[in-house]
XYZ file of C-alpha atoms in Angstrom:
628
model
C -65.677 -73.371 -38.101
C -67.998 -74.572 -35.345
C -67.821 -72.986 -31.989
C -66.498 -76.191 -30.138
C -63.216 -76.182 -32.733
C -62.176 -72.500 -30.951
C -62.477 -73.503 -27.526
C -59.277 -74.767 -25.696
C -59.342 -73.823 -22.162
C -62.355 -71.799 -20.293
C -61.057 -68.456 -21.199
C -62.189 -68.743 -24.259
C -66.178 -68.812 -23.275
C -65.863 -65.770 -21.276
C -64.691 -63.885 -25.016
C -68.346 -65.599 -26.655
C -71.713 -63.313 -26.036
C -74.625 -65.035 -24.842
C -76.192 -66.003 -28.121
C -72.933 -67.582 -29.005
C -72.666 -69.549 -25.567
C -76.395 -71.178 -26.458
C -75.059 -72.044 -29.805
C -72.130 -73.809 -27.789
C -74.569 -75.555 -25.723
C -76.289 -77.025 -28.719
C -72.593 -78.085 -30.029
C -71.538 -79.738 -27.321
C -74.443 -82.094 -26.764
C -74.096 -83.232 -30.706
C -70.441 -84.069 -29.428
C -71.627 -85.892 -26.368
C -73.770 -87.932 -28.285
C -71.711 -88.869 -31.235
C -68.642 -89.678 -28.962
C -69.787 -91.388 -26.175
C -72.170 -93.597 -28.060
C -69.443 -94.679 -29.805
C -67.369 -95.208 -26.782
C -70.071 -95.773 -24.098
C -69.818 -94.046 -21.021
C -72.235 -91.446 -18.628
C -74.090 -89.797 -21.549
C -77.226 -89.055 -19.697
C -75.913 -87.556 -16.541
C -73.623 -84.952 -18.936
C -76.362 -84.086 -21.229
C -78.243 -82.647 -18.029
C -75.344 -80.341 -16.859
C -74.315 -78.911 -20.238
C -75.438 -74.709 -19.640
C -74.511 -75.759 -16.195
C -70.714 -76.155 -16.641
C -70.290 -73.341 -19.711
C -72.445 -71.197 -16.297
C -69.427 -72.094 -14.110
C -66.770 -71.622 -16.480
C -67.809 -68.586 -17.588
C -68.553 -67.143 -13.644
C -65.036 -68.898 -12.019
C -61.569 -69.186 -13.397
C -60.470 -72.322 -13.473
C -57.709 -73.231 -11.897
C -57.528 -70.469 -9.482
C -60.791 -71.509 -8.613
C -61.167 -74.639 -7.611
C -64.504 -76.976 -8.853
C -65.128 -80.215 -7.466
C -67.723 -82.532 -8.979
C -69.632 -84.917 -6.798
C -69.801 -87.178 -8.484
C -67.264 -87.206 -10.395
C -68.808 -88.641 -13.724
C -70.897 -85.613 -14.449
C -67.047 -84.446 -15.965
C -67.179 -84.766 -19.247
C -68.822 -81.316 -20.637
C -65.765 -79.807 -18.267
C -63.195 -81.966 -19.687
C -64.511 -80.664 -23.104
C -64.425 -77.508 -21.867
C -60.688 -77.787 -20.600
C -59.034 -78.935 -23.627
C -59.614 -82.744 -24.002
C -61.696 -82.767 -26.782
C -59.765 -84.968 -28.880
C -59.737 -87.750 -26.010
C -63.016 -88.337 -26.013
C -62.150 -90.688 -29.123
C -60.906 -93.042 -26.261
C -63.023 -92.300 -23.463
C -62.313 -95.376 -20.396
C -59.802 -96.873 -23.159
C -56.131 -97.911 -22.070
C -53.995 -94.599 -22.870
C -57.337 -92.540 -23.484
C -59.775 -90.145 -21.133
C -60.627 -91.440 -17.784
C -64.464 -91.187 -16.993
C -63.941 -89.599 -13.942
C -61.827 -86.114 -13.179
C -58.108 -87.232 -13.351
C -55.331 -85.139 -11.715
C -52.838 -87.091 -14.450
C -54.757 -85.325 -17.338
C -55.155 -82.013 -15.842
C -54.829 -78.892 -13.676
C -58.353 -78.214 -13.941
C -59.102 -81.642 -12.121
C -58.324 -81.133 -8.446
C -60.108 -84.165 -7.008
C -60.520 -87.609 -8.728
C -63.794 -87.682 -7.608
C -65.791 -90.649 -8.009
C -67.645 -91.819 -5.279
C -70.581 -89.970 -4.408
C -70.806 -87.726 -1.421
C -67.208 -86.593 -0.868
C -66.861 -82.795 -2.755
C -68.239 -81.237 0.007
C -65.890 -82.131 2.682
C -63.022 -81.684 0.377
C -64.820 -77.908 -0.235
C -64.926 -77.015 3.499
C -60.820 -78.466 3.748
C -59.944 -76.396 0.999
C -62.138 -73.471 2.329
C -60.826 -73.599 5.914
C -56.884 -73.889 4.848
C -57.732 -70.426 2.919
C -58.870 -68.959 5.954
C -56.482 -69.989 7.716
C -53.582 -69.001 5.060
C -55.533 -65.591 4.564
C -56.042 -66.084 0.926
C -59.348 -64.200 -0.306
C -58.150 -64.408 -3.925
C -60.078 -67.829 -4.671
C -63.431 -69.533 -4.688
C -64.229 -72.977 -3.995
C -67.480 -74.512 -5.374
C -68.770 -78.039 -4.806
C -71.079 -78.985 -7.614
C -73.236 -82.324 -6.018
C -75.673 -84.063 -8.331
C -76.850 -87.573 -9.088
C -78.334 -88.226 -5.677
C -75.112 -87.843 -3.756
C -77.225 -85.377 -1.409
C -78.759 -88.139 -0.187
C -75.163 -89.854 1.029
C -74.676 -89.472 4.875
C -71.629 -87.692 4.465
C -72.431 -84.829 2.528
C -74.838 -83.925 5.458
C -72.104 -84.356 7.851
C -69.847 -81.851 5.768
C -72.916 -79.170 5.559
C -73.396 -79.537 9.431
C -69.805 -78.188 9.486
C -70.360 -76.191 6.744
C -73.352 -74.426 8.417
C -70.898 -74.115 11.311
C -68.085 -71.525 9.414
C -70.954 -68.811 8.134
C -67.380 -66.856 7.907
C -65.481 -69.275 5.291
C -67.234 -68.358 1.487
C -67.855 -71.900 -0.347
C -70.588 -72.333 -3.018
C -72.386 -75.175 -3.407
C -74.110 -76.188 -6.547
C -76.571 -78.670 -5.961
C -77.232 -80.462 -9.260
C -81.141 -81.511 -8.559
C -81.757 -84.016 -11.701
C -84.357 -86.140 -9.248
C -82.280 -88.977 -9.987
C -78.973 -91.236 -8.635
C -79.273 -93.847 -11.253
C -82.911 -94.892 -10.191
C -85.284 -91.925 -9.079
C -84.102 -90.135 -5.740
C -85.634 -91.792 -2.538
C -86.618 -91.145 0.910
C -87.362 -87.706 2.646
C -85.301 -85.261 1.012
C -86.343 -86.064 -2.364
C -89.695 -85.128 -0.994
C -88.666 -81.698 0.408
C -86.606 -81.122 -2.861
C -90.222 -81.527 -4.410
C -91.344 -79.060 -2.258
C -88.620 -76.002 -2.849
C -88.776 -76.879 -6.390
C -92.555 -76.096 -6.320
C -91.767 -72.873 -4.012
C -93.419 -74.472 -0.897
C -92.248 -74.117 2.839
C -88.938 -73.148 4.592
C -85.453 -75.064 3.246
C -83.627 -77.063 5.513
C -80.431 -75.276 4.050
C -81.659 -72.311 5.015
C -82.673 -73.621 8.513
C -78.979 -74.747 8.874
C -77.782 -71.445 8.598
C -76.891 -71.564 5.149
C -78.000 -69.196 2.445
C -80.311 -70.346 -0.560
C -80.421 -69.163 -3.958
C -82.998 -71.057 -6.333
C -84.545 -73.393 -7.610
C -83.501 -72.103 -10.795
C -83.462 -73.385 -14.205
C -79.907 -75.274 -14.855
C -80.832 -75.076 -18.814
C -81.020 -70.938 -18.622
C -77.492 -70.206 -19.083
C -78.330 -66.337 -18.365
C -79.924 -67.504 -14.586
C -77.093 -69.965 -13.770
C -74.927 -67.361 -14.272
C -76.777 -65.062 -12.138
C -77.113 -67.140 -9.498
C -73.620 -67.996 -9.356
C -72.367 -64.533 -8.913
C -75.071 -63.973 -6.395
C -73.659 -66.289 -4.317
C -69.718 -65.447 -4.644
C -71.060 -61.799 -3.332
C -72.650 -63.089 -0.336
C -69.392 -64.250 0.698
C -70.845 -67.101 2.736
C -71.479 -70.566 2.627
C -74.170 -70.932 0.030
C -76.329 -73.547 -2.006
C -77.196 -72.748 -5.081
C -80.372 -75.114 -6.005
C -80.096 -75.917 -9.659
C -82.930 -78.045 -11.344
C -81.565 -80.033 -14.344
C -82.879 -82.550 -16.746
C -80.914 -85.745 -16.973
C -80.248 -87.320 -20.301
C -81.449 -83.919 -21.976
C -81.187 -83.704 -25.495
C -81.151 -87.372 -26.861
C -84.654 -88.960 -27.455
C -82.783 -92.101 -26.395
C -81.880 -91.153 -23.298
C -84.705 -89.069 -22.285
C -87.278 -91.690 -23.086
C -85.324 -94.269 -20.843
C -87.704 -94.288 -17.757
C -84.929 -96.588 -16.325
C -81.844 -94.494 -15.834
C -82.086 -91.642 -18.416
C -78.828 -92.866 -20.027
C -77.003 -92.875 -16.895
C -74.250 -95.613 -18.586
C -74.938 -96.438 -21.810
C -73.040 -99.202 -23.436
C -71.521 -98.408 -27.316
C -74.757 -97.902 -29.278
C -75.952 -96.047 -32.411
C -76.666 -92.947 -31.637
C -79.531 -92.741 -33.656
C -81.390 -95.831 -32.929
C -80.002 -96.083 -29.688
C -79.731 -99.706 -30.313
C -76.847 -101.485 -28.403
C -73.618 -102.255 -30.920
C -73.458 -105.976 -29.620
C -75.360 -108.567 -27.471
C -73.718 -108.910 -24.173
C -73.928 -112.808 -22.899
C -75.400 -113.685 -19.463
C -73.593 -111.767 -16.694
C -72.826 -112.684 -13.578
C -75.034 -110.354 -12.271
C -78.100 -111.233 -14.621
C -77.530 -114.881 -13.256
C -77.811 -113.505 -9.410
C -80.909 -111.679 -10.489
C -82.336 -114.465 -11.630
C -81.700 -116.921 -8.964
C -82.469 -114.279 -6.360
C -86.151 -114.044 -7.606
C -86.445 -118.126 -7.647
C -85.315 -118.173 -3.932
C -87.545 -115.417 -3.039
C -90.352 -117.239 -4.607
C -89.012 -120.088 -1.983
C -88.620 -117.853 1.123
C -90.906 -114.664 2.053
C -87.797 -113.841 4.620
C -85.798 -113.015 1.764
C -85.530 -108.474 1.466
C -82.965 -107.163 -0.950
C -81.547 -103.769 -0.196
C -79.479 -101.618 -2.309
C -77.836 -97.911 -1.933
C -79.453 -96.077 -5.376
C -78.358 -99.511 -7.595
C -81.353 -101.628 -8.116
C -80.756 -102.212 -11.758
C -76.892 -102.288 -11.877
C -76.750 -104.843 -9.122
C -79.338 -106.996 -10.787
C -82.622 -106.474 -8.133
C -84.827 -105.086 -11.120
C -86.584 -108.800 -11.868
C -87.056 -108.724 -7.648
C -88.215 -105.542 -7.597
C -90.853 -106.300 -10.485
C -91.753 -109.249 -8.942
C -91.991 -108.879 -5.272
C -92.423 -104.548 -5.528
C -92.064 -104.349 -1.713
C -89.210 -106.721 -1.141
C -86.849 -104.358 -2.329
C -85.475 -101.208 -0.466
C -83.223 -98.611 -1.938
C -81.463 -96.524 0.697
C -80.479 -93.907 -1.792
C -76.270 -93.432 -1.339
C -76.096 -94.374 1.565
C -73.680 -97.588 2.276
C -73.598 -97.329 5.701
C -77.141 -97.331 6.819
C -77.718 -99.416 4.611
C -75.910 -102.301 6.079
C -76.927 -101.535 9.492
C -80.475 -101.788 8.193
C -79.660 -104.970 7.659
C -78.773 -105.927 10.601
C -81.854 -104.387 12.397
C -83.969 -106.394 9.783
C -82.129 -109.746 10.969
C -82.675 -109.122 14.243
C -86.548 -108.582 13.413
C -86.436 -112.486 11.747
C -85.623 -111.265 8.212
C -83.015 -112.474 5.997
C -81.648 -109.362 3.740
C -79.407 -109.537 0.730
C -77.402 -106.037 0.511
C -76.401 -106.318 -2.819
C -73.806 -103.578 -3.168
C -70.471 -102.782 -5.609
C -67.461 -103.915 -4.097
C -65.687 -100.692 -4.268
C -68.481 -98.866 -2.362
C -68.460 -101.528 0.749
C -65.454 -100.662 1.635
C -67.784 -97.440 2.705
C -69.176 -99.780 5.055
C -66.327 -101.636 7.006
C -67.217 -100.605 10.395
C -70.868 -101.287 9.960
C -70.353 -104.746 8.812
C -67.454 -105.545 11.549
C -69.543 -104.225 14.334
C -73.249 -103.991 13.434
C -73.745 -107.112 11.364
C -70.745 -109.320 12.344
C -70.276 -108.444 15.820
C -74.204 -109.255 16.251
C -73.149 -112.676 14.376
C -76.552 -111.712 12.088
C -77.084 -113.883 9.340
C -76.927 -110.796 6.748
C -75.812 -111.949 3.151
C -73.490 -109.478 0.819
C -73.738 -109.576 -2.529
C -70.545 -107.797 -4.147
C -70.862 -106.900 -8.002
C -67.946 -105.389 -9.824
C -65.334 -107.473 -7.760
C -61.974 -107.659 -9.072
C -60.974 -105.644 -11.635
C -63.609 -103.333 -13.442
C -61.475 -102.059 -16.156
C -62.908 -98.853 -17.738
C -64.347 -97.517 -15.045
C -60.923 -96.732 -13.384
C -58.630 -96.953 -10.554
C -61.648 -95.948 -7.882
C -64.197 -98.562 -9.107
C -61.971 -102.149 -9.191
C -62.960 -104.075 -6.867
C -59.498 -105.626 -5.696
C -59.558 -104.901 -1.857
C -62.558 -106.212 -0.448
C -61.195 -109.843 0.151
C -58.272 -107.917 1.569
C -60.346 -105.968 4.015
C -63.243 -108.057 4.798
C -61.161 -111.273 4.961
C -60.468 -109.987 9.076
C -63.954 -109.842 9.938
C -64.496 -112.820 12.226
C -67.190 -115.256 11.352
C -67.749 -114.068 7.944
C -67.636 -116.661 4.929
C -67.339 -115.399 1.760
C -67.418 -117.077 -1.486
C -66.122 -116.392 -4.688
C -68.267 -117.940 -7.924
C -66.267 -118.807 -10.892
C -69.153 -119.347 -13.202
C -73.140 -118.624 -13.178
C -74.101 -122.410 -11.947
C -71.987 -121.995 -8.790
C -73.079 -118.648 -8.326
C -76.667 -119.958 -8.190
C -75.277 -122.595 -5.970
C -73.324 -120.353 -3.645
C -75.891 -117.683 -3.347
C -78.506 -120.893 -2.083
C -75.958 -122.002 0.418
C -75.556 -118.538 1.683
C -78.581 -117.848 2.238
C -79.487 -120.744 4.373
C -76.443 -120.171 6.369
C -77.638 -118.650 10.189
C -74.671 -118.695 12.436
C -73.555 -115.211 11.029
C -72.870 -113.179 7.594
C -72.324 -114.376 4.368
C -71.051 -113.185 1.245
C -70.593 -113.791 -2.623
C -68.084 -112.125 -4.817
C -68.268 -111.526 -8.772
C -66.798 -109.362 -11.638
C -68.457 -106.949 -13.637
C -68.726 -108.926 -17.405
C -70.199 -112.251 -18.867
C -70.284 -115.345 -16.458
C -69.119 -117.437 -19.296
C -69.220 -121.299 -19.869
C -69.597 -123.547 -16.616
C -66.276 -124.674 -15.973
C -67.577 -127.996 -13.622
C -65.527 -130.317 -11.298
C -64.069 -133.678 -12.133
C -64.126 -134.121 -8.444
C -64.679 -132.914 -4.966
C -62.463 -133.477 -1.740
C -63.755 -131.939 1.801
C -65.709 -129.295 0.284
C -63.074 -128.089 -2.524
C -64.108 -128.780 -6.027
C -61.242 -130.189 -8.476
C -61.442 -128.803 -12.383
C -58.106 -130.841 -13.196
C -55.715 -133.404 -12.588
C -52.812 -134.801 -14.749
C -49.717 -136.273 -14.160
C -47.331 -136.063 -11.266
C -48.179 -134.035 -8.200
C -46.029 -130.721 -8.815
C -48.506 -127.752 -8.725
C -51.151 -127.196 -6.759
C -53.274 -124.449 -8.242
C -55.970 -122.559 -6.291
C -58.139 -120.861 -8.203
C -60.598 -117.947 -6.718
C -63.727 -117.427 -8.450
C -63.482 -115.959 -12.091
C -59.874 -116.793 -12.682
C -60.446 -120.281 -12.520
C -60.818 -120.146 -16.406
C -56.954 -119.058 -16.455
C -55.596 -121.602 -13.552
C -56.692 -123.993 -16.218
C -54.865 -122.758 -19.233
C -51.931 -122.252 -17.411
C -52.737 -125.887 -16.057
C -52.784 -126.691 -20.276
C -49.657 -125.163 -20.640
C -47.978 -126.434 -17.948
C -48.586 -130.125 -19.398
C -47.494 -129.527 -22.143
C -44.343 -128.769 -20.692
C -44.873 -132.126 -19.096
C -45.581 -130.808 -15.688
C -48.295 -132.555 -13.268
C -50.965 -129.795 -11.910
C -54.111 -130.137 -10.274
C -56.698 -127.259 -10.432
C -58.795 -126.665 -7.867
C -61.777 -124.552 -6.573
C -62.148 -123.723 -2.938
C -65.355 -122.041 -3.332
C -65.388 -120.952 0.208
C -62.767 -118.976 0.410
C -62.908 -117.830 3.614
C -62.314 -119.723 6.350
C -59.348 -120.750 4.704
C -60.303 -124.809 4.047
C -57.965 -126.928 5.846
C -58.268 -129.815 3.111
C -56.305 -126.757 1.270
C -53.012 -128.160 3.780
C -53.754 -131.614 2.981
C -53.564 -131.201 -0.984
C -50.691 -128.273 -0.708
C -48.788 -131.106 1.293
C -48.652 -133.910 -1.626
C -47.459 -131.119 -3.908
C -44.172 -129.717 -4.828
C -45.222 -126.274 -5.495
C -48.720 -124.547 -4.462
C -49.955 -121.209 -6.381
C -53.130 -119.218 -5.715
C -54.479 -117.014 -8.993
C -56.818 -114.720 -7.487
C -58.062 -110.701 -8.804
C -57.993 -109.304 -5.740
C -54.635 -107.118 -4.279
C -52.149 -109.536 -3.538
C -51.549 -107.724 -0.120
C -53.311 -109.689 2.259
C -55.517 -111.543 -0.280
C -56.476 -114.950 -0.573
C -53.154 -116.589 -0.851
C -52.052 -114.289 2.021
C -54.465 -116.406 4.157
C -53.687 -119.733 2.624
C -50.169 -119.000 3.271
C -50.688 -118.946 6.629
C -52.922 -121.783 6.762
C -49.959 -123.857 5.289
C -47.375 -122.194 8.171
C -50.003 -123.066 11.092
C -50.615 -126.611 9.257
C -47.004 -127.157 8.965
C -46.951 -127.308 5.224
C -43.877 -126.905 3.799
C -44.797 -126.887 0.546
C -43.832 -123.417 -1.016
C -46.568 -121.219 -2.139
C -46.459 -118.134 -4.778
C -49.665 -116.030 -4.427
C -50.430 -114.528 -7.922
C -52.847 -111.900 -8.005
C -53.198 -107.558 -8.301
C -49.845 -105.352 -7.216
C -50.723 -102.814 -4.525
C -50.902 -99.853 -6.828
C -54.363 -98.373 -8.219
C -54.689 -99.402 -11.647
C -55.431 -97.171 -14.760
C -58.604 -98.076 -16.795
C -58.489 -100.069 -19.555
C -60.435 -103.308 -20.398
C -60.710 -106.270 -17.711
C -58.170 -108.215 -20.266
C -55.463 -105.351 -20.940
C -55.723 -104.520 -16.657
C -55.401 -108.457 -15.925
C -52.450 -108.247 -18.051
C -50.736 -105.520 -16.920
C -50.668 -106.955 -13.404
C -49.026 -110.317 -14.793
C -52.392 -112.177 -14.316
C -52.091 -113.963 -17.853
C -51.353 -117.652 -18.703
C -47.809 -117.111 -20.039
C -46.965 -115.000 -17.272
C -47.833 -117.555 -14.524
C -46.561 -120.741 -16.752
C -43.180 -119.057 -16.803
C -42.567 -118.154 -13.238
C -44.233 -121.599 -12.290
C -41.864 -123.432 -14.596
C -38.655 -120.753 -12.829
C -40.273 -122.022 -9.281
C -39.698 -125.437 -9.921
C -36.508 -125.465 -12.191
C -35.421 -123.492 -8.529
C -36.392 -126.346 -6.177
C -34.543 -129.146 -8.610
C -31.496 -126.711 -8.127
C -31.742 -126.720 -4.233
C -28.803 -128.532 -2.772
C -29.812 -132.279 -2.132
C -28.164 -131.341 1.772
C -30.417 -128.912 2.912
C -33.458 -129.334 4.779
C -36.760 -128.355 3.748
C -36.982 -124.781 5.076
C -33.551 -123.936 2.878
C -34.725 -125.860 -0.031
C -37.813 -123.425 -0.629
C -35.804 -120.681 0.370
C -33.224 -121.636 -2.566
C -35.995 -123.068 -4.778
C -37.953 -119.929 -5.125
C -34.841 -117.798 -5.804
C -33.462 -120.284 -8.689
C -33.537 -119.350 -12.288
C -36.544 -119.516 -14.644
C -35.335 -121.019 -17.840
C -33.972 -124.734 -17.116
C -36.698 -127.958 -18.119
C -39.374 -128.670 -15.774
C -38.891 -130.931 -13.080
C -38.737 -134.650 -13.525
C -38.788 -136.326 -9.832
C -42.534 -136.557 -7.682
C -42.558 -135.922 -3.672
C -45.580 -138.113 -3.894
C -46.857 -141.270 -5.359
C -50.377 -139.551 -7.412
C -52.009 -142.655 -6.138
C -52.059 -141.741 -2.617
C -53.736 -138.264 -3.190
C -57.449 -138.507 -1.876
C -59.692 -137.454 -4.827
C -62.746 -139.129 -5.039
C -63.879 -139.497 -8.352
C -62.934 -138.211 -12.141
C -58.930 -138.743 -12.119
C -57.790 -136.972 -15.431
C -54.219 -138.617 -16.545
């Protein structure tokens, strides 16, 4: 029976003998391989911290004592270690393993940690409330890899860290060289430099005390190290030099990221399982370079995600044009603001999930300033296997308050090339463009425009207005299909712009029945939260029914099986739509408007669509391409 097979929870390691721990080692990167090929996933960064976990598992006791990973997808030899060996068969799969540490799965998972930069101010909370309960029975160790050191806020947490030389905490800092690109900027320098055993450490200089560098692939001098530092009963960092992507040829021959994410592959050619189609971001890569071609005022930045946010055909074309920041959101955007001011135009291309790091900078820095600063959000909208802390369904929420920014939200690659141009040439203040993670798709294009707002379709009588934003304008228009069918009128349209809220929006919502938006962003002050006040300061009656995410984080799962679990499908919508306007025909014929959507909305769902127009369809202002 292999090793691997006999291990259920930590305790077991601590009953293996050294050579049988090496033999473990040697196990469990076989199973990283073979699984997460299969699944995809963070292979690279978990092949690089395999002695390093069995090191901490054997030295601390999980649960008593508590280890947070920064970040959090360096998890998986520790979930394998903990007992969830037969998940890995679903790894970022509906009802399978998250990628990230989960408290839902297990006791050994304290944080769910996955953005970068957080463990160690959770490790000086958890430290301090010991102190001040008295409890001495306990260790708390923050293990920080993958360029997180480089994140603002882990140096804010050491600074207070530094500050309790009384309050034991060990850090582990997981020095791979690498976020998903090669680490950048000063520290990675003086990393160099205590790696190579040259000059005084800056943790050290803190007040801190230093163990290391030692090697994270001798199990025997992890281990050391680790109990060295519980008996100084002190803050300490322990400096542990890993080797990302560490034994797969596939991933340690990938000068790009090492593995970081690999998609499903064979493991043994390291060949990808499918072809993936054009993605949105491959399309704002490309466009990105023709503009810069156009404009030497064009400068991309990104925080440690040149290649995932689709700046790698920049940054081989125009080397210099391109600035990585390492993890750090926040400077990052008031960078950009310092470079508009100096009579450059930047594009901070940037997750969606990780601006929300950088509210305050954009409100006050970029906005405030009224700089002409474009944002480039990848991953909008729902993510899927990457988890609750990576979908992207708050940033229209958030950043839909920040006066004088205009954001737009693509809904295939040609108006994403189109959007991104307009943007760009915008100067009266910010700008931003919004897209999922996946495959841009076919070009869905307009039968017509009206002030601004494309229209993908219009049959029949004026009942529902759909609004599509961005991506789900492929499902406005089934639903649109299956609302003729059962012989109801609907118009489709594309505001683009979504914010300001276009007032043509009033003008078409008026000559309808019913209005809907269908948007992948929380529905709690979302797009249709702002067009629904547009209507109310318009004085459009018209009811409106915002579809769009629950406020809730949502499990992982694909983008499909997420959409659908938050009613975003085309039955779903057809059926309440059909319910909405069943309602309004059921409306007493006596009451006046106000009561009649009141009444309307709260009316059954199963009687035959609605037979009688508000409007005469010739009246409605379209300009060209009339579908009947």
């Amino acid at each position: 029976m292999a090793l691997l097979e006999t291990v259920r929870d930590p305790a077991r390691l601590r009953e293996l003998t050294a050579g049988e721990l090496r033999d473990l080692a040697g196990e469990i990167r076989a199973f990283l391989i073979e699984r997460v090929s299969a699944t995809g996933g963070h292979l690279g960064p978990n092949l690089g911290v395999v002695e390093l976990t069995i090191a901490l598992h054997t030295v601390f006791e999980s649960p008593r004592d508590r280890l947070l990973w920064d970040t959090g997808h360096q998890s998986y030899v520790h979930k394998i270690l903990t007992g969830r060996q037969a998940g890995f068969d679903r790894l970022r799969k509906s009802g399978g393993l998250s990628g990230y540490p989960s408290r839902e799965e297990s006791e050994h998972d304290l944080v769910e940690n996955s953005h970068a930069s957080t463990a160690l101010s959770y490790a000086d909370g958890l430290a301090r409330a010991d102190a001040h309960l008295g409890r001495r029975d306990r260790a708390t160790v923050a293990i920080i890899g993958d360029g997180a050191m480089t994140g603002g806020m882990a140096w804010e947490a050491l600074n207070n860290i530094a500050g309790g030389p009384e309050r034991p905490l060990v850090i582990v800092l997981n020095d791979n060289q690498r976020s998903y690109a090669p680490t950048v900027g000063g520290l990675a320098e003086h990393l160099a430099d205590l790696r190579a055993g040259r000059g005084p450490g800056v943790f050290e200089q803190l007040g801190l005390g230093y163990l290391g560098p030692v090697d994270g692939h001798d199990l025997p001098a992890v281990q050391d190290s680790l109990r060295r530092a519980v008996a100084l009963g002190r803050p300490v960092v322990v400096h542990v030099i890993t080797a990302k992507g560490k034994g797969s040829r596939h991933t340690e021959t990938n000068d790009l990221d090492l593995g970081h994410a690999v998609k499903p592959m064979d493991p043994y050619t390291g060949q990808a399982l499918k072809v993936s189609p054009p993605s949105f971001t491959s399309v704002f890569g490309e466009k990105l370079v023709e503009l810069a071609e156009q404009r030497n005022d064009l400068v991309a930045i990104t925080a440690a995600m040149t290649e995932p946010t689709g700046l790698l055909p920049l940054q081989r074309r125009f080397p210099h044009r391109v600035i990585d920041v390492g993890i750090a959101e926040q400077h990052a955007v008031t960078m950009a603001a310092g470079l508009s001011m100096g009579g450059v135009h930047p594009v901070v291309a940037i997750y969606s999930t990780f601006v929300n790091r950088a509210l305050d900078q954009l409100l006050m820095d970029v906005a405030l300033h009224r700089r002409p600063v474009t944002f480039v959000l990848d991953r909008s909208g729902v993510t899927g296997d990457d988890g609750p802390s990576h979908n992207g369904m708050w940033d229209l929420s958030v950043l839909q308050v920040v006066p004088g920014l205009r954001i737009a939200a693509p809904r295939d690659g040609t108006r994403l090339a189109e959007l991104l141009a307009e943007a760009v040439a915008w100067h009266e203040g910010p700008t931003l463009l919004r897209f999922p993670k996946g495959p841009a798709g076919e070009d869905l294009p307009a039968t017509a425009t009206f002030n601004g707002i494309d229209v993908l379709r219009r049959s029949g009588r004026l009942d529902v207005l759909i609004i599509a934003v961005g991506a789900l304008a492929g499902l406005a228009l089934t639903v649109a299909d299956g609302g003729r069918a059962q012989g109801i009128g609907v118009t489709v349209v594309d505001p683009r712009w979504v914010t300001p809220v276009n007032p043509a929006l009033a003008d078409l919502a008026r000559r309808h029945r019913l209005a809907i938006t269908v948007e992948d962003n929380s529905r709690a002050g979302g797009v249709g939260s702002a067009i629904a006040q547009a209507l109310r300061d318009a004085d459009v009656h018209t009811p409106l029914r915002e579809f769009g995410i629950p406020r809730r984080f949502l499990s992982h799962g694909t983008r499909a099986e997420v959409l659908a679990a938050c009613g975003l499908t085309a039955q779903n919508i057809t059926r309440v739509v059909v319910g909405l306007l069943t309602g309004l025909d059921a409306a007493p014929a006596s009451a006046d408007i106000d009561d009649r959507v009141v009444v309307g909305l709260l009316t059954g769902l199963d009687a035959a669509p609605a037979s009688a127009d508000i409007d005469d369809p010739g009246t409605w202002p379209v300009h060209s391409g009339e579908e009947h």
